[in-house]
Amino acid sequence: MCFDAGEVALPGGKREEGDADDIATALREAKEEIGLDPSLVDVVTVIEPYMTRVCVEFLKFSFYFAILWERDDLFDPYNSVTFAKVA
């Protein structure tokens, strides 16, 4: 954490064997990290991937804009497993 202090963090991670595509990876990661049910999300657009170099390797970042339908009874990010571990 000494190199990342103060930086913005968003749900994300590497594609796994069972992921159909990058959108599936993003939805799976959001579910794992903040408890977001993929059925509540409609992806509306994808921004061109951004490549950056970190130390000696290149990383690809993909950004997705989505609509999260107001379903407060079904999604509470402050009640997620990850948040509970940090708090």
PDB file of C-alpha atoms in Angstrom:
ATOM      1  CA  MET A   1       0.000   0.000   0.000  1.00  0.00           C
ATOM      2  CA  CYS A   2       2.949   2.377   0.304  1.00  0.00           C
ATOM      3  CA  PHE A   3       2.836   3.070  -3.449  1.00  0.00           C
ATOM      4  CA  ASP A   4      -0.939   3.403  -3.755  1.00  0.00           C
ATOM      5  CA  ALA A   5      -1.821   5.548  -0.743  1.00  0.00           C
ATOM      6  CA  GLY A   6      -4.460   8.132  -1.539  1.00  0.00           C
ATOM      7  CA  GLU A   7      -5.306   6.701  -4.965  1.00  0.00           C
ATOM      8  CA  VAL A   8      -8.833   6.002  -6.163  1.00  0.00           C
ATOM      9  CA  ALA A   9      -9.761   2.322  -6.167  1.00  0.00           C
ATOM     10  CA  LEU A  10     -12.551   0.786  -8.213  1.00  0.00           C
ATOM     11  CA  PRO A  11     -13.764  -2.813  -8.424  1.00  0.00           C
ATOM     12  CA  GLY A  12     -11.729  -4.724 -10.930  1.00  0.00           C
ATOM     13  CA  GLY A  13      -9.420  -7.595 -11.558  1.00  0.00           C
ATOM     14  CA  LYS A  14      -8.177 -10.154 -14.012  1.00  0.00           C
ATOM     15  CA  ARG A  15     -10.311 -12.185 -16.364  1.00  0.00           C
ATOM     16  CA  GLU A  16     -10.928 -15.715 -15.147  1.00  0.00           C
ATOM     17  CA  GLU A  17     -11.454 -18.839 -17.226  1.00  0.00           C
ATOM     18  CA  GLY A  18     -15.243 -18.803 -16.731  1.00  0.00           C
ATOM     19  CA  ASP A  19     -15.699 -15.157 -17.829  1.00  0.00           C
ATOM     20  CA  ALA A  20     -17.350 -14.906 -21.255  1.00  0.00           C
ATOM     21  CA  ASP A  21     -15.873 -11.447 -21.984  1.00  0.00           C
ATOM     22  CA  ASP A  22     -14.531  -8.285 -20.335  1.00  0.00           C
ATOM     23  CA  ILE A  23     -18.025  -7.159 -19.308  1.00  0.00           C
ATOM     24  CA  ALA A  24     -18.605 -10.479 -17.555  1.00  0.00           C
ATOM     25  CA  THR A  25     -15.289  -9.982 -15.757  1.00  0.00           C
ATOM     26  CA  ALA A  26     -16.305  -6.488 -14.631  1.00  0.00           C
ATOM     27  CA  LEU A  27     -19.685  -7.680 -13.356  1.00  0.00           C
ATOM     28  CA  ARG A  28     -18.133 -10.642 -11.530  1.00  0.00           C
ATOM     29  CA  GLU A  29     -15.513  -8.430  -9.899  1.00  0.00           C
ATOM     30  CA  ALA A  30     -18.127  -5.872  -8.820  1.00  0.00           C
ATOM     31  CA  LYS A  31     -20.147  -8.670  -7.236  1.00  0.00           C
ATOM     32  CA  GLU A  32     -17.080 -10.072  -5.449  1.00  0.00           C
ATOM     33  CA  GLU A  33     -15.748  -6.722  -4.250  1.00  0.00           C
ATOM     34  CA  ILE A  34     -18.818  -4.653  -3.418  1.00  0.00           C
ATOM     35  CA  GLY A  35     -21.673  -7.171  -3.490  1.00  0.00           C
ATOM     36  CA  LEU A  36     -23.313  -5.734  -6.620  1.00  0.00           C
ATOM     37  CA  ASP A  37     -25.804  -8.170  -8.152  1.00  0.00           C
ATOM     38  CA  PRO A  38     -25.171  -8.225 -11.938  1.00  0.00           C
ATOM     39  CA  SER A  39     -28.924  -8.482 -12.586  1.00  0.00           C
ATOM     40  CA  LEU A  40     -29.312  -4.908 -11.285  1.00  0.00           C
ATOM     41  CA  VAL A  41     -26.914  -3.495 -13.898  1.00  0.00           C
ATOM     42  CA  ASP A  42     -27.358  -2.575 -17.556  1.00  0.00           C
ATOM     43  CA  VAL A  43     -24.039  -1.786 -19.281  1.00  0.00           C
ATOM     44  CA  VAL A  44     -24.729   1.090 -21.688  1.00  0.00           C
ATOM     45  CA  THR A  45     -21.311   1.790 -23.220  1.00  0.00           C
ATOM     46  CA  VAL A  46     -17.665   0.773 -23.184  1.00  0.00           C
ATOM     47  CA  ILE A  47     -14.789   3.238 -23.378  1.00  0.00           C
ATOM     48  CA  GLU A  48     -11.696   2.357 -25.392  1.00  0.00           C
ATOM     49  CA  PRO A  49      -9.252   0.414 -23.166  1.00  0.00           C
ATOM     50  CA  TYR A  50      -6.375   2.349 -21.611  1.00  0.00           C
ATOM     51  CA  MET A  51      -2.903   0.797 -21.574  1.00  0.00           C
ATOM     52  CA  THR A  52      -0.374   1.827 -18.961  1.00  0.00           C
ATOM     53  CA  ARG A  53       3.019   0.606 -17.862  1.00  0.00           C
ATOM     54  CA  VAL A  54       3.501  -0.406 -14.252  1.00  0.00           C
ATOM     55  CA  CYS A  55       7.096  -1.256 -13.407  1.00  0.00           C
ATOM     56  CA  VAL A  56       8.069  -3.719 -16.153  1.00  0.00           C
ATOM     57  CA  GLU A  57       4.637  -4.852 -17.345  1.00  0.00           C
ATOM     58  CA  PHE A  58       1.780  -3.289 -19.261  1.00  0.00           C
ATOM     59  CA  LEU A  59      -1.739  -3.294 -17.870  1.00  0.00           C
ATOM     60  CA  LYS A  60      -4.980  -2.820 -19.774  1.00  0.00           C
ATOM     61  CA  PHE A  61      -7.769  -0.925 -18.045  1.00  0.00           C
ATOM     62  CA  SER A  62     -11.296  -1.163 -19.427  1.00  0.00           C
ATOM     63  CA  PHE A  63     -14.056   1.200 -18.354  1.00  0.00           C
ATOM     64  CA  TYR A  64     -17.771   0.498 -18.535  1.00  0.00           C
ATOM     65  CA  PHE A  65     -20.638   2.875 -17.960  1.00  0.00           C
ATOM     66  CA  ALA A  66     -23.758   1.243 -16.651  1.00  0.00           C
ATOM     67  CA  ILE A  67     -27.119   2.031 -15.163  1.00  0.00           C
ATOM     68  CA  LEU A  68     -27.728   0.729 -11.675  1.00  0.00           C
ATOM     69  CA  TRP A  69     -31.461   0.566 -11.299  1.00  0.00           C
ATOM     70  CA  GLU A  70     -32.754   1.927  -8.006  1.00  0.00           C
ATOM     71  CA  ARG A  71     -33.191  -1.188  -5.989  1.00  0.00           C
ATOM     72  CA  ASP A  72     -32.030  -0.009  -2.562  1.00  0.00           C
ATOM     73  CA  ASP A  73     -33.583  -3.053  -0.961  1.00  0.00           C
ATOM     74  CA  LEU A  74     -31.291  -5.322  -2.998  1.00  0.00           C
ATOM     75  CA  PHE A  75     -27.958  -3.480  -3.009  1.00  0.00           C
ATOM     76  CA  ASP A  76     -26.188  -1.858  -0.092  1.00  0.00           C
ATOM     77  CA  PRO A  77     -22.460  -1.385  -0.803  1.00  0.00           C
ATOM     78  CA  TYR A  78     -21.789  -0.625   2.865  1.00  0.00           C
ATOM     79  CA  ASN A  79     -23.034  -4.085   3.783  1.00  0.00           C
ATOM     80  CA  SER A  80     -20.658  -5.925   1.456  1.00  0.00           C
ATOM     81  CA  VAL A  81     -18.095  -8.484   2.558  1.00  0.00           C
ATOM     82  CA  THR A  82     -15.138  -6.364   1.410  1.00  0.00           C
ATOM     83  CA  PHE A  83     -16.360  -3.277   3.252  1.00  0.00           C
ATOM     84  CA  ALA A  84     -16.838  -5.322   6.397  1.00  0.00           C
ATOM     85  CA  LYS A  85     -13.240  -6.592   6.167  1.00  0.00           C
ATOM     86  CA  VAL A  86     -11.835  -3.062   5.792  1.00  0.00           C
ATOM     87  CA  ALA A  87     -13.992  -1.488   8.485  1.00  0.00           C
TER      88      ALA A  87
END
